[in-house]
Amino acid sequence: MSELHKRIRKTSLHTRIMSPEDTIPFFRNGMDLGWSGFTPVGYPKVVPAALADYVEKNNLQGKMRFNLFIGASIGAEIEDRWASLLMTDKRWPYQTGKVVQKQVNNGTVRMGDKHLSVYAQDLAYGFYTKERGGGFDLGLIEASGITEEGHIILGGSIGCATEVIQHSDKLIIEINTAIPSFEGIHDIVMTERPPYKKPYLISRVDDRIGSPYVPCDPDKILAIVESRLPDKGRALSDPDETSEQIAAHILDFFQFEVKAGRLPKNLLPLQSGVGNIANAVVGGMVKGPFSNVKVWTEVIQDTMLDFFDSGKLDFASSTSLSLSEQGFKRLYDNWDFYVQKVVLRPMQISNNPEPIRRLGVIAMNTPVEFDIYGHANSTLVGGTRMINGIGGSGDFLRNAYLSIMHTPSTRPSKTDPTGITCVVPMAPHVDHTEHDLDVLVTEQGLADLRGLSPQERAKTIISKCVHPDYKPLMQEYYERARRECCELNVGHEPHLLFKVFKMQQHLAEKGTMKIDNWN
């Protein structure tokens, strides 16, 4: 018996095994498609590639377009290829890829962006496909197996695959035999509708409240296709000096909070976002003084494996194993060690405010920029150009015990190595308000904003976080805004509204945000 047949334990479904090309007649222009996948792990690979081949071969670019609803990003080899063939019409809620980003920003792809926990529940409520009464025409799911009852055993991510399976009219299942069966690592709870939703009774990171598979009506399964393609996980570069300085500030802050009695010696459960700074912070924890640590997050990156190996990380809950290809090799080579320390949950649970608040999660995420009053922008460069999406950062930051955002104080422009300041007078787009953030960090220092008024926050952020190249400009802006607004009795959060974006204008015209003055 082949490995594929072994993975499909409901033997009556063996008759639905077919090639990727055989699934093409199931697709029609304009369909609402739900996919599995989360930061690019656990996404369908062979069926989308076969459909793209069909569109390209038959010159159907722009004639077969689909509305895609996925947990987060998927592999760029699928995302960008579909976009380049004009196959993506609508895309929710998060994407990565140069082609799809360009199309989002020129209007070719209609992208929506929402907090991931809310997005997942709204999928179940039918809000995104309300014209057809909710749900999806077709769901594409990568799985690692199917049970005797026809239930779905997912792979290295869950995301919103639970909602897709539950609310798709029909399903195509890719069984990936290049990965081990992930049976037992998942904790599945299906989304319920109000007004009688049950609470998520999670009081420990390692609590389990659901089942190891996603319930599925096997009659919904149109096709089962074998995949042997590994996930195209993103490799992260080694932490640079700036990232390590940021991590050091955060670790010092944790030690101060422990001494003050506001954190236990093993801290509280950690959440860390995606990217090199987040990786550096976790890397700092590997070398740091804290042990018996737990993690409640949405992605587990490569340095989490180092954290486990150090013996300092006891357990991690996530919705995705967002590892590089080398990270997955480490995982599979030491499978029995790692899987007993990890649970994967639907993002409706991993990102839900209820357990985040109950557990007292410490949230750490990277913005595009933040301003002198503590508002942060995670999504739109210059206030208009979409990068990826808000992802789950807002789910955690608004509900965490401690909400921390970290970024370099500057980034290079094309002509100036410190041409872009990441601390601005006023964020041109706000994803996280001053009410949601406790601590802001750059390599320059850490600003603890708890209990501070807006003007106290501004003084602290300028003093602690701004790069020396911009500190005089920021100080001048704040003092002038404070003086002019307070004279008019409008100075609670003073701004010079007709000058506040002068630095962004100067960047567009001169290639740097270093203006001469605020006149």
Short mmCIF file of C-alpha atoms in Angstrom, two decimals:
data_model
loop_
_atom_site.label_atom_id
_atom_site.label_comp_id
_atom_site.label_asym_id
_atom_site.label_seq_id
_atom_site.Cartn_x
_atom_site.Cartn_y
_atom_site.Cartn_z
CA MET A 1 0.00 0.00 0.00
CA SER A 2 1.34 3.44 -0.93
CA GLU A 3 2.04 6.12 1.67
CA LEU A 4 -0.86 8.16 0.28
CA HIS A 5 -3.33 5.30 0.79
CA LYS A 6 -2.01 4.76 4.32
CA ARG A 7 -2.65 8.42 5.15
CA ILE A 8 -6.28 8.16 3.99
CA ARG A 9 -7.69 5.84 6.65
CA LYS A 10 -11.28 6.15 5.38
CA THR A 11 -10.79 3.69 2.55
CA SER A 12 -13.96 4.64 0.68
CA LEU A 13 -12.25 7.96 -0.14
CA HIS A 14 -9.51 6.17 -2.09
CA THR A 15 -11.77 6.35 -5.15
CA ARG A 16 -11.50 10.17 -5.06
CA ILE A 17 -7.74 10.20 -5.50
CA MET A 18 -6.84 12.01 -8.71
CA SER A 19 -4.13 14.09 -10.34
CA PRO A 20 -3.93 17.86 -9.89
CA GLU A 21 -4.90 18.32 -13.54
CA ASP A 22 -8.10 16.30 -13.00
CA THR A 23 -9.33 18.92 -10.53
CA ILE A 24 -9.32 21.80 -13.04
CA PRO A 25 -12.98 21.33 -14.15
CA PHE A 26 -14.06 22.02 -10.55
CA PHE A 27 -12.93 25.66 -10.88
CA ARG A 28 -15.05 28.44 -12.40
CA ASN A 29 -14.35 32.11 -12.87
CA GLY A 30 -15.46 34.26 -9.93
CA MET A 31 -15.47 31.52 -7.30
CA ASP A 32 -14.96 32.27 -3.61
CA LEU A 33 -12.09 30.01 -2.54
CA GLY A 34 -11.02 29.26 1.02
CA TRP A 35 -7.48 27.94 1.48
CA SER A 36 -5.44 26.55 4.33
CA GLY A 37 -2.05 28.07 5.06
CA PHE A 38 -0.40 30.49 7.45
CA THR A 39 2.96 32.30 6.95
CA PRO A 40 3.88 30.23 4.35
CA VAL A 41 3.19 26.83 5.89
CA GLY A 42 0.41 24.34 5.26
CA TYR A 43 -0.88 25.89 2.05
CA PRO A 44 -2.05 23.89 -1.02
CA LYS A 45 0.68 23.71 -3.64
CA VAL A 46 0.08 21.24 -6.46
CA VAL A 47 -3.55 22.07 -7.36
CA PRO A 48 -2.98 25.86 -7.49
CA ALA A 49 0.15 25.28 -9.60
CA ALA A 50 -1.75 23.00 -12.01
CA LEU A 51 -4.54 25.56 -12.35
CA ALA A 52 -1.98 28.29 -13.06
CA ASP A 53 -0.39 26.06 -15.74
CA TYR A 54 -3.83 25.62 -17.32
CA VAL A 55 -4.54 29.36 -17.33
CA GLU A 56 -1.14 30.15 -18.82
CA LYS A 57 -1.28 27.41 -21.48
CA ASN A 58 -4.76 28.43 -22.63
CA ASN A 59 -4.21 32.20 -22.53
CA LEU A 60 -6.90 32.69 -19.90
CA GLN A 61 -5.13 35.48 -18.02
CA GLY A 62 -7.77 37.72 -16.52
CA LYS A 63 -10.54 35.32 -17.53
CA MET A 64 -10.29 33.00 -14.53
CA ARG A 65 -10.20 35.19 -11.43
CA PHE A 66 -10.89 34.11 -7.87
CA ASN A 67 -11.57 35.58 -4.47
CA LEU A 68 -9.03 34.11 -2.03
CA PHE A 69 -9.66 33.82 1.70
CA ILE A 70 -6.62 32.37 3.49
CA GLY A 71 -5.33 32.44 7.06
CA ALA A 72 -2.32 34.65 6.28
CA SER A 73 0.49 34.59 3.70
CA ILE A 74 1.32 31.60 1.52
CA GLY A 75 4.35 30.71 -0.57
CA ALA A 76 5.34 33.44 -2.99
CA GLU A 77 5.75 30.84 -5.74
CA ILE A 78 1.95 30.42 -5.69
CA GLU A 79 0.90 33.91 -4.52
CA ASP A 80 2.91 35.83 -7.09
CA ARG A 81 2.28 33.41 -9.93
CA TRP A 82 -1.48 33.67 -9.49
CA ALA A 83 -1.20 37.44 -9.33
CA SER A 84 1.00 37.61 -12.45
CA LEU A 85 -1.63 35.58 -14.34
CA LEU A 86 -4.38 37.92 -13.07
CA MET A 87 -6.01 35.00 -11.24
CA THR A 88 -6.43 36.86 -7.94
CA ASP A 89 -9.35 39.26 -7.78
CA LYS A 90 -9.93 39.64 -4.03
CA ARG A 91 -7.39 38.68 -1.34
CA TRP A 92 -7.93 38.54 2.42
CA PRO A 93 -6.33 39.21 4.94
CA TYR A 94 -2.51 39.15 4.55
CA GLN A 95 -0.09 38.58 1.70
CA THR A 96 3.60 38.57 0.84
CA GLY A 97 5.11 38.74 -2.62
CA LYS A 98 6.35 41.54 -4.87
CA VAL A 99 3.82 40.94 -7.65
CA VAL A 100 0.74 40.69 -5.45
CA GLN A 101 1.84 43.73 -3.40
CA LYS A 102 2.20 45.79 -6.56
CA GLN A 103 -1.27 44.71 -7.70
CA VAL A 104 -2.79 45.48 -4.29
CA ASN A 105 -1.38 48.99 -4.56
CA ASN A 106 -2.36 49.64 -8.18
CA GLY A 107 -5.89 48.37 -7.59
CA THR A 108 -5.70 45.13 -9.63
CA VAL A 109 -6.18 43.01 -6.48
CA ARG A 110 -8.85 44.03 -3.99
CA MET A 111 -7.26 43.36 -0.62
CA GLY A 112 -8.92 43.63 2.76
CA ASP A 113 -7.13 43.73 6.09
CA LYS A 114 -8.42 42.82 9.54
CA HIS A 115 -7.31 41.50 12.92
CA LEU A 116 -6.86 37.77 12.38
CA SER A 117 -9.02 36.53 15.27
CA VAL A 118 -11.90 38.71 14.09
CA TYR A 119 -11.34 37.72 10.48
CA ALA A 120 -11.55 34.01 11.34
CA GLN A 121 -14.83 34.33 13.24
CA ASP A 122 -16.27 36.62 10.53
CA LEU A 123 -15.50 33.96 7.92
CA ALA A 124 -17.65 31.58 9.95
CA TYR A 125 -20.39 34.21 10.23
CA GLY A 126 -20.47 34.54 6.43
CA PHE A 127 -19.57 38.24 6.35
CA TYR A 128 -17.08 38.04 3.49
CA THR A 129 -19.25 36.16 1.03
CA LYS A 130 -22.61 37.57 2.09
CA GLU A 131 -23.79 37.81 -1.56
CA ARG A 132 -23.97 34.03 -1.68
CA GLY A 133 -25.21 33.64 1.88
CA GLY A 134 -21.76 33.02 3.36
CA GLY A 135 -19.25 30.22 2.99
CA PHE A 136 -17.05 29.27 0.03
CA ASP A 137 -17.67 27.61 -3.30
CA LEU A 138 -14.58 25.48 -2.85
CA GLY A 139 -12.03 24.89 -0.12
CA LEU A 140 -8.41 23.83 -0.81
CA ILE A 141 -6.75 22.21 2.18
CA GLU A 142 -3.28 20.77 2.67
CA ALA A 143 -3.46 17.94 5.19
CA SER A 144 -1.19 15.25 6.55
CA GLY A 145 -3.92 12.62 6.81
CA ILE A 146 -7.61 11.70 6.97
CA THR A 147 -9.12 9.67 9.81
CA GLU A 148 -11.36 6.61 9.59
CA GLU A 149 -14.39 8.93 9.89
CA GLY A 150 -13.20 11.25 7.14
CA HIS A 151 -11.99 14.00 9.50
CA ILE A 152 -8.99 16.10 8.44
CA ILE A 153 -5.56 15.92 10.10
CA LEU A 154 -3.83 19.16 9.19
CA GLY A 155 -0.08 19.77 8.86
CA GLY A 156 2.24 22.48 10.16
CA SER A 157 -0.35 25.23 10.39
CA ILE A 158 -4.03 25.70 11.14
CA GLY A 159 -4.88 29.36 10.58
CA CYS A 160 -8.49 29.50 9.37
CA ALA A 161 -8.49 26.00 7.82
CA THR A 162 -11.12 25.00 10.39
CA GLU A 163 -13.55 27.65 9.11
CA VAL A 164 -12.76 26.80 5.49
CA ILE A 165 -13.48 23.09 6.02
CA GLN A 166 -16.65 23.83 7.98
CA HIS A 167 -18.12 26.38 5.56
CA SER A 168 -17.03 25.26 2.07
CA ASP A 169 -19.60 23.69 -0.22
CA LYS A 170 -16.98 21.27 -1.54
CA LEU A 171 -13.36 20.44 -0.68
CA ILE A 172 -10.18 19.44 -2.47
CA ILE A 173 -7.67 17.89 -0.08
CA GLU A 174 -3.96 17.76 -0.80
CA ILE A 175 -2.30 15.05 1.29
CA ASN A 176 1.36 15.98 1.67
CA THR A 177 3.34 12.75 1.99
CA ALA A 178 6.65 14.65 2.11
CA ILE A 179 5.91 15.61 5.71
CA PRO A 180 5.16 13.32 8.66
CA SER A 181 1.65 12.92 9.98
CA PHE A 182 0.99 15.74 12.43
CA GLU A 183 -1.72 13.76 14.19
CA GLY A 184 -1.87 14.66 17.87
CA ILE A 185 -0.22 18.08 17.68
CA HIS A 186 -3.43 20.02 16.98
CA ASP A 187 -6.09 21.24 19.41
CA ILE A 188 -9.15 21.95 17.28
CA VAL A 189 -12.18 23.90 18.42
CA MET A 190 -14.72 24.95 15.81
CA THR A 191 -16.11 28.48 15.66
CA GLU A 192 -19.60 28.86 17.10
CA ARG A 193 -22.18 31.55 16.47
CA PRO A 194 -23.53 33.97 19.08
CA PRO A 195 -25.41 34.32 21.34
CA TYR A 196 -24.50 31.03 23.06
CA LYS A 197 -20.79 30.72 22.32
CA LYS A 198 -18.89 28.78 24.95
CA PRO A 199 -15.84 30.29 26.70
CA TYR A 200 -12.39 28.99 25.86
CA LEU A 201 -11.41 27.38 29.16
CA ILE A 202 -7.67 27.83 28.83
CA SER A 203 -5.82 28.82 31.98
CA ARG A 204 -2.42 27.27 31.07
CA VAL A 205 -0.49 27.43 27.82
CA ASP A 206 -0.48 23.62 27.59
CA ASP A 207 -4.23 23.17 28.24
CA ARG A 208 -6.09 21.26 25.53
CA ILE A 209 -9.80 21.87 24.99
CA GLY A 210 -10.51 20.32 21.57
CA SER A 211 -9.84 17.42 19.23
CA PRO A 212 -6.73 16.43 17.21
CA TYR A 213 -8.57 16.70 13.86
CA VAL A 214 -11.03 18.97 12.03
CA PRO A 215 -14.52 17.46 11.78
CA CYS A 216 -15.48 17.02 8.14
CA ASP A 217 -18.41 15.55 6.21
CA PRO A 218 -16.59 13.20 3.79
CA ASP A 219 -19.32 13.74 1.18
CA LYS A 220 -17.97 17.29 0.73
CA ILE A 221 -14.62 15.96 -0.51
CA LEU A 222 -14.52 16.17 -4.30
CA ALA A 223 -10.92 15.13 -4.76
CA ILE A 224 -7.81 14.01 -2.95
CA VAL A 225 -4.46 14.87 -4.51
CA GLU A 226 -1.02 13.79 -3.38
CA SER A 227 1.59 16.46 -2.78
CA ARG A 228 5.28 15.87 -2.19
CA LEU A 229 6.30 19.52 -2.05
CA PRO A 230 7.79 20.94 1.14
CA ASP A 231 6.72 24.29 2.54
CA LYS A 232 8.70 27.25 1.20
CA GLY A 233 9.51 28.60 4.63
CA ARG A 234 11.23 31.96 4.91
CA ALA A 235 14.85 31.88 6.05
CA LEU A 236 15.75 34.76 8.36
CA SER A 237 19.11 36.48 8.33
CA ASP A 238 21.31 36.42 11.41
CA PRO A 239 20.50 39.20 13.91
CA ASP A 240 22.39 42.41 13.21
CA GLU A 241 23.79 44.80 15.79
CA THR A 242 20.63 46.92 15.82
CA SER A 243 18.37 43.91 16.47
CA GLU A 244 20.64 42.68 19.24
CA GLN A 245 20.63 46.11 20.90
CA ILE A 246 16.83 46.16 20.80
CA ALA A 247 16.72 42.66 22.30
CA ALA A 248 19.13 43.72 25.07
CA HIS A 249 16.89 46.66 26.02
CA ILE A 250 13.89 44.34 26.26
CA LEU A 251 15.71 41.75 28.37
CA ASP A 252 16.92 44.49 30.74
CA PHE A 253 13.35 45.71 31.03
CA PHE A 254 12.12 42.21 31.87
CA GLN A 255 14.70 41.91 34.64
CA PHE A 256 13.64 45.29 36.04
CA GLU A 257 9.99 44.19 36.04
CA VAL A 258 10.87 40.95 37.84
CA LYS A 259 12.74 42.90 40.53
CA ALA A 260 9.77 45.24 40.88
CA GLY A 261 7.42 42.30 41.40
CA ARG A 262 5.35 42.97 38.29
CA LEU A 263 6.57 39.81 36.53
CA PRO A 264 7.35 36.35 37.93
CA LYS A 265 10.88 34.99 37.62
CA ASN A 266 9.94 32.90 34.60
CA LEU A 267 8.06 35.86 33.09
CA LEU A 268 4.57 35.44 31.61
CA PRO A 269 3.78 33.69 28.31
CA LEU A 270 5.56 35.39 25.42
CA GLN A 271 4.21 36.32 22.01
CA SER A 272 6.70 37.29 19.33
CA GLY A 273 5.82 38.43 15.84
CA VAL A 274 7.43 37.65 12.50
CA GLY A 275 10.83 38.97 11.39
CA ASN A 276 14.47 39.42 12.26
CA ILE A 277 13.95 41.61 15.34
CA ALA A 278 11.48 39.12 16.80
CA ASN A 279 13.97 36.36 16.04
CA ALA A 280 16.72 38.35 17.79
CA VAL A 281 14.56 38.87 20.89
CA VAL A 282 13.93 35.14 21.15
CA GLY A 283 17.64 34.55 20.50
CA GLY A 284 18.38 36.86 23.41
CA MET A 285 16.07 34.81 25.60
CA VAL A 286 18.13 31.72 24.74
CA LYS A 287 21.19 33.39 26.26
CA GLY A 288 19.26 35.28 28.96
CA PRO A 289 18.59 34.54 32.63
CA PHE A 290 14.98 33.32 32.34
CA SER A 291 13.98 29.67 32.46
CA ASN A 292 10.74 27.65 32.61
CA VAL A 293 9.36 30.06 30.02
CA LYS A 294 6.18 29.46 28.03
CA VAL A 295 5.06 30.90 24.72
CA TRP A 296 1.55 31.78 23.53
CA THR A 297 1.92 33.09 20.00
CA GLU A 298 0.79 32.72 16.41
CA VAL A 299 4.08 31.73 14.74
CA ILE A 300 7.00 29.61 15.90
CA GLN A 301 10.21 30.64 14.12
CA ASP A 302 13.60 28.93 13.98
CA THR A 303 15.02 30.48 17.14
CA MET A 304 12.15 28.92 19.10
CA LEU A 305 13.85 25.59 18.36
CA ASP A 306 17.04 27.03 19.88
CA PHE A 307 14.95 28.12 22.86
CA PHE A 308 13.64 24.57 23.29
CA ASP A 309 17.15 23.13 22.88
CA SER A 310 18.46 25.43 25.64
CA GLY A 311 16.04 23.84 28.11
CA LYS A 312 14.67 27.27 29.01
CA LEU A 313 11.43 27.04 27.00
CA ASP A 314 8.96 24.56 28.46
CA PHE A 315 6.02 24.74 26.06
CA ALA A 316 4.67 26.74 23.10
CA SER A 317 1.18 27.23 21.70
CA SER A 318 0.83 28.61 18.18
CA THR A 319 -1.21 28.40 15.00
CA SER A 320 1.78 27.83 12.69
CA LEU A 321 5.25 26.34 12.65
CA SER A 322 6.65 29.18 10.54
CA LEU A 323 10.06 27.61 10.07
CA SER A 324 12.65 27.90 7.33
CA GLU A 325 13.39 24.84 5.21
CA GLN A 326 16.39 24.14 7.45
CA GLY A 327 14.17 24.68 10.49
CA PHE A 328 11.73 22.05 9.27
CA LYS A 329 14.62 19.64 8.77
CA ARG A 330 15.59 20.20 12.42
CA LEU A 331 12.00 19.65 13.48
CA TYR A 332 11.64 16.40 11.57
CA ASP A 333 15.06 15.09 12.64
CA ASN A 334 14.11 15.60 16.32
CA TRP A 335 10.38 15.06 15.95
CA ASP A 336 9.70 13.19 19.18
CA PHE A 337 11.48 15.86 21.25
CA TYR A 338 9.77 18.92 19.77
CA VAL A 339 6.20 17.72 19.25
CA GLN A 340 5.66 16.96 22.91
CA LYS A 341 6.36 20.64 23.64
CA VAL A 342 4.08 22.24 21.02
CA VAL A 343 0.36 22.54 20.37
CA LEU A 344 -1.17 24.12 17.26
CA ARG A 345 -4.57 25.82 17.50
CA PRO A 346 -6.92 27.60 15.06
CA MET A 347 -6.08 31.29 14.84
CA GLN A 348 -9.50 32.01 16.28
CA ILE A 349 -8.06 30.53 19.50
CA SER A 350 -4.36 31.47 19.24
CA ASN A 351 -5.22 35.12 18.59
CA ASN A 352 -8.34 35.36 20.71
CA PRO A 353 -8.49 38.18 23.31
CA GLU A 354 -9.93 35.86 25.98
CA PRO A 355 -6.89 33.56 26.54
CA ILE A 356 -4.43 36.38 25.76
CA ARG A 357 -5.80 38.40 28.66
CA ARG A 358 -6.32 35.45 30.98
CA LEU A 359 -2.78 34.15 30.50
CA GLY A 360 -1.20 37.61 30.78
CA VAL A 361 0.67 37.38 27.49
CA ILE A 362 3.64 39.67 26.85
CA ALA A 363 3.25 40.82 23.23
CA MET A 364 6.21 41.94 21.08
CA ASN A 365 5.74 43.10 17.48
CA THR A 366 7.48 45.26 14.85
CA PRO A 367 5.74 48.27 13.26
CA VAL A 368 6.58 50.32 10.19
CA GLU A 369 6.83 53.35 12.48
CA PHE A 370 5.42 54.94 15.61
CA ASP A 371 4.89 58.55 16.56
CA ILE A 372 5.84 60.70 19.53
CA TYR A 373 2.51 60.09 21.27
CA GLY A 374 2.59 56.30 20.98
CA HIS A 375 0.44 55.53 17.92
CA ALA A 376 1.88 52.83 15.64
CA ASN A 377 1.55 51.97 11.96
CA SER A 378 2.04 48.32 10.95
CA THR A 379 0.68 48.23 7.42
CA LEU A 380 0.91 51.28 5.15
CA VAL A 381 4.18 52.94 4.13
CA GLY A 382 3.58 56.65 3.72
CA GLY A 383 0.03 56.09 4.90
CA THR A 384 -1.06 54.65 1.53
CA ARG A 385 1.16 51.79 0.26
CA MET A 386 0.17 48.41 1.68
CA ILE A 387 2.99 46.07 2.63
CA ASN A 388 1.54 42.82 4.01
CA GLY A 389 -1.33 43.51 6.43
CA ILE A 390 -1.90 43.92 10.14
CA GLY A 391 -1.82 40.18 10.77
CA GLY A 392 -2.29 39.22 14.40
CA SER A 393 -0.32 42.06 15.99
CA GLY A 394 -3.42 43.97 17.05
CA ASP A 395 -5.04 40.89 18.56
CA PHE A 396 -2.12 40.62 20.94
CA LEU A 397 -1.16 44.25 21.52
CA ARG A 398 -4.59 45.42 22.59
CA ASN A 399 -5.12 42.54 24.98
CA ALA A 400 -1.66 41.75 26.36
CA TYR A 401 -0.39 42.13 29.91
CA LEU A 402 2.47 44.09 28.37
CA SER A 403 2.29 45.46 24.82
CA ILE A 404 5.73 46.09 23.33
CA MET A 405 6.61 47.37 19.85
CA HIS A 406 10.21 47.37 18.61
CA THR A 407 11.82 48.83 15.52
CA PRO A 408 15.12 50.31 14.36
CA SER A 409 15.12 54.06 14.97
CA THR A 410 15.93 54.66 11.29
CA ARG A 411 15.97 52.83 7.99
CA PRO A 412 18.02 53.66 4.89
CA SER A 413 16.60 55.52 1.93
CA LYS A 414 18.12 55.18 -1.53
CA THR A 415 20.51 58.05 -0.87
CA ASP A 416 20.87 58.28 2.92
CA PRO A 417 21.76 55.44 5.34
CA THR A 418 19.57 57.09 8.03
CA GLY A 419 17.20 58.77 5.60
CA ILE A 420 13.98 57.43 7.12
CA THR A 421 13.13 57.91 10.77
CA CYS A 422 10.87 55.24 12.24
CA VAL A 423 9.80 57.64 14.98
CA VAL A 424 7.73 60.42 13.42
CA PRO A 425 5.76 63.36 14.78
CA MET A 426 2.45 61.85 13.66
CA ALA A 427 1.89 58.41 12.14
CA PRO A 428 0.27 58.84 8.70
CA HIS A 429 -1.71 55.66 9.32
CA VAL A 430 -2.61 54.20 12.72
CA ASP A 431 -3.15 50.48 13.33
CA HIS A 432 -2.42 50.50 17.08
CA THR A 433 -3.45 53.51 19.09
CA GLU A 434 -1.76 55.10 22.08
CA HIS A 435 -4.35 53.31 24.24
CA ASP A 436 -3.00 49.89 23.24
CA LEU A 437 0.77 50.22 23.66
CA ASP A 438 2.84 50.11 26.84
CA VAL A 439 6.47 50.05 25.71
CA LEU A 440 8.29 51.29 22.59
CA VAL A 441 11.85 50.21 21.82
CA THR A 442 14.55 51.11 19.32
CA GLU A 443 18.28 50.43 19.45
CA GLN A 444 18.57 53.87 21.07
CA GLY A 445 16.58 52.85 24.15
CA LEU A 446 13.29 51.78 25.70
CA ALA A 447 10.36 54.07 26.50
CA ASP A 448 8.02 52.76 29.23
CA LEU A 449 4.79 54.66 28.56
CA ARG A 450 2.63 53.17 31.29
CA GLY A 451 0.84 55.82 33.32
CA LEU A 452 2.11 58.75 31.25
CA SER A 453 0.03 61.56 29.78
CA PRO A 454 0.44 62.33 26.04
CA GLN A 455 2.97 65.11 26.59
CA GLU A 456 4.93 62.93 29.03
CA ARG A 457 4.90 60.15 26.43
CA ALA A 458 6.24 62.51 23.78
CA LYS A 459 9.14 63.65 25.99
CA THR A 460 9.98 60.03 26.90
CA ILE A 461 9.82 58.71 23.32
CA ILE A 462 11.93 61.57 21.95
CA SER A 463 14.47 61.12 24.74
CA LYS A 464 14.70 57.33 24.62
CA CYS A 465 13.89 56.18 21.07
CA VAL A 466 14.74 58.79 18.45
CA HIS A 467 17.99 58.55 16.47
CA PRO A 468 20.50 61.36 17.15
CA ASP A 469 20.16 62.54 13.53
CA TYR A 470 16.50 63.35 14.19
CA LYS A 471 16.32 64.17 17.90
CA PRO A 472 16.75 67.95 17.51
CA LEU A 473 14.06 68.03 14.81
CA MET A 474 11.64 66.03 16.96
CA GLN A 475 12.33 68.15 19.99
CA GLU A 476 11.81 71.35 18.00
CA TYR A 477 8.54 70.02 16.57
CA TYR A 478 7.17 69.00 19.95
CA GLU A 479 8.12 72.26 21.70
CA ARG A 480 6.63 74.39 18.95
CA ALA A 481 3.45 72.34 18.76
CA ARG A 482 3.07 72.42 22.53
CA ARG A 483 3.60 76.16 22.69
CA GLU A 484 1.21 77.06 19.87
CA CYS A 485 -1.55 74.59 20.84
CA CYS A 486 -1.48 75.29 24.57
CA GLU A 487 -1.81 79.02 23.92
CA LEU A 488 -5.09 78.20 22.18
CA ASN A 489 -6.19 75.72 24.89
CA VAL A 490 -6.04 72.80 22.41
CA GLY A 491 -2.84 71.19 23.65
CA HIS A 492 -3.70 67.81 25.19
CA GLU A 493 -1.90 66.09 22.28
CA PRO A 494 -0.39 69.05 20.43
CA HIS A 495 0.25 68.91 16.69
CA LEU A 496 1.08 71.32 13.88
CA LEU A 497 -1.42 69.82 11.49
CA PHE A 498 -0.31 71.83 8.45
CA LYS A 499 3.34 70.86 8.93
CA VAL A 500 3.26 67.43 10.55
CA PHE A 501 3.96 65.46 7.36
CA LYS A 502 6.71 67.75 6.10
CA MET A 503 9.32 65.05 6.69
CA GLN A 504 7.43 62.56 4.49
CA GLN A 505 7.10 65.18 1.76
CA HIS A 506 10.83 65.91 1.95
CA LEU A 507 11.58 62.17 1.66
CA ALA A 508 9.51 61.96 -1.53
CA GLU A 509 11.22 65.01 -3.02
CA LYS A 510 14.78 64.79 -1.66
CA GLY A 511 15.32 61.17 -0.63
CA THR A 512 15.68 61.87 3.09
CA MET A 513 13.49 62.93 6.01
CA LYS A 514 16.13 65.34 7.34
CA ILE A 515 14.42 68.68 6.88
CA ASP A 516 16.13 72.00 7.67
CA ASN A 517 13.33 73.36 9.87
CA TRP A 518 9.57 73.28 10.49
CA ASN A 519 8.78 76.60 8.79
#
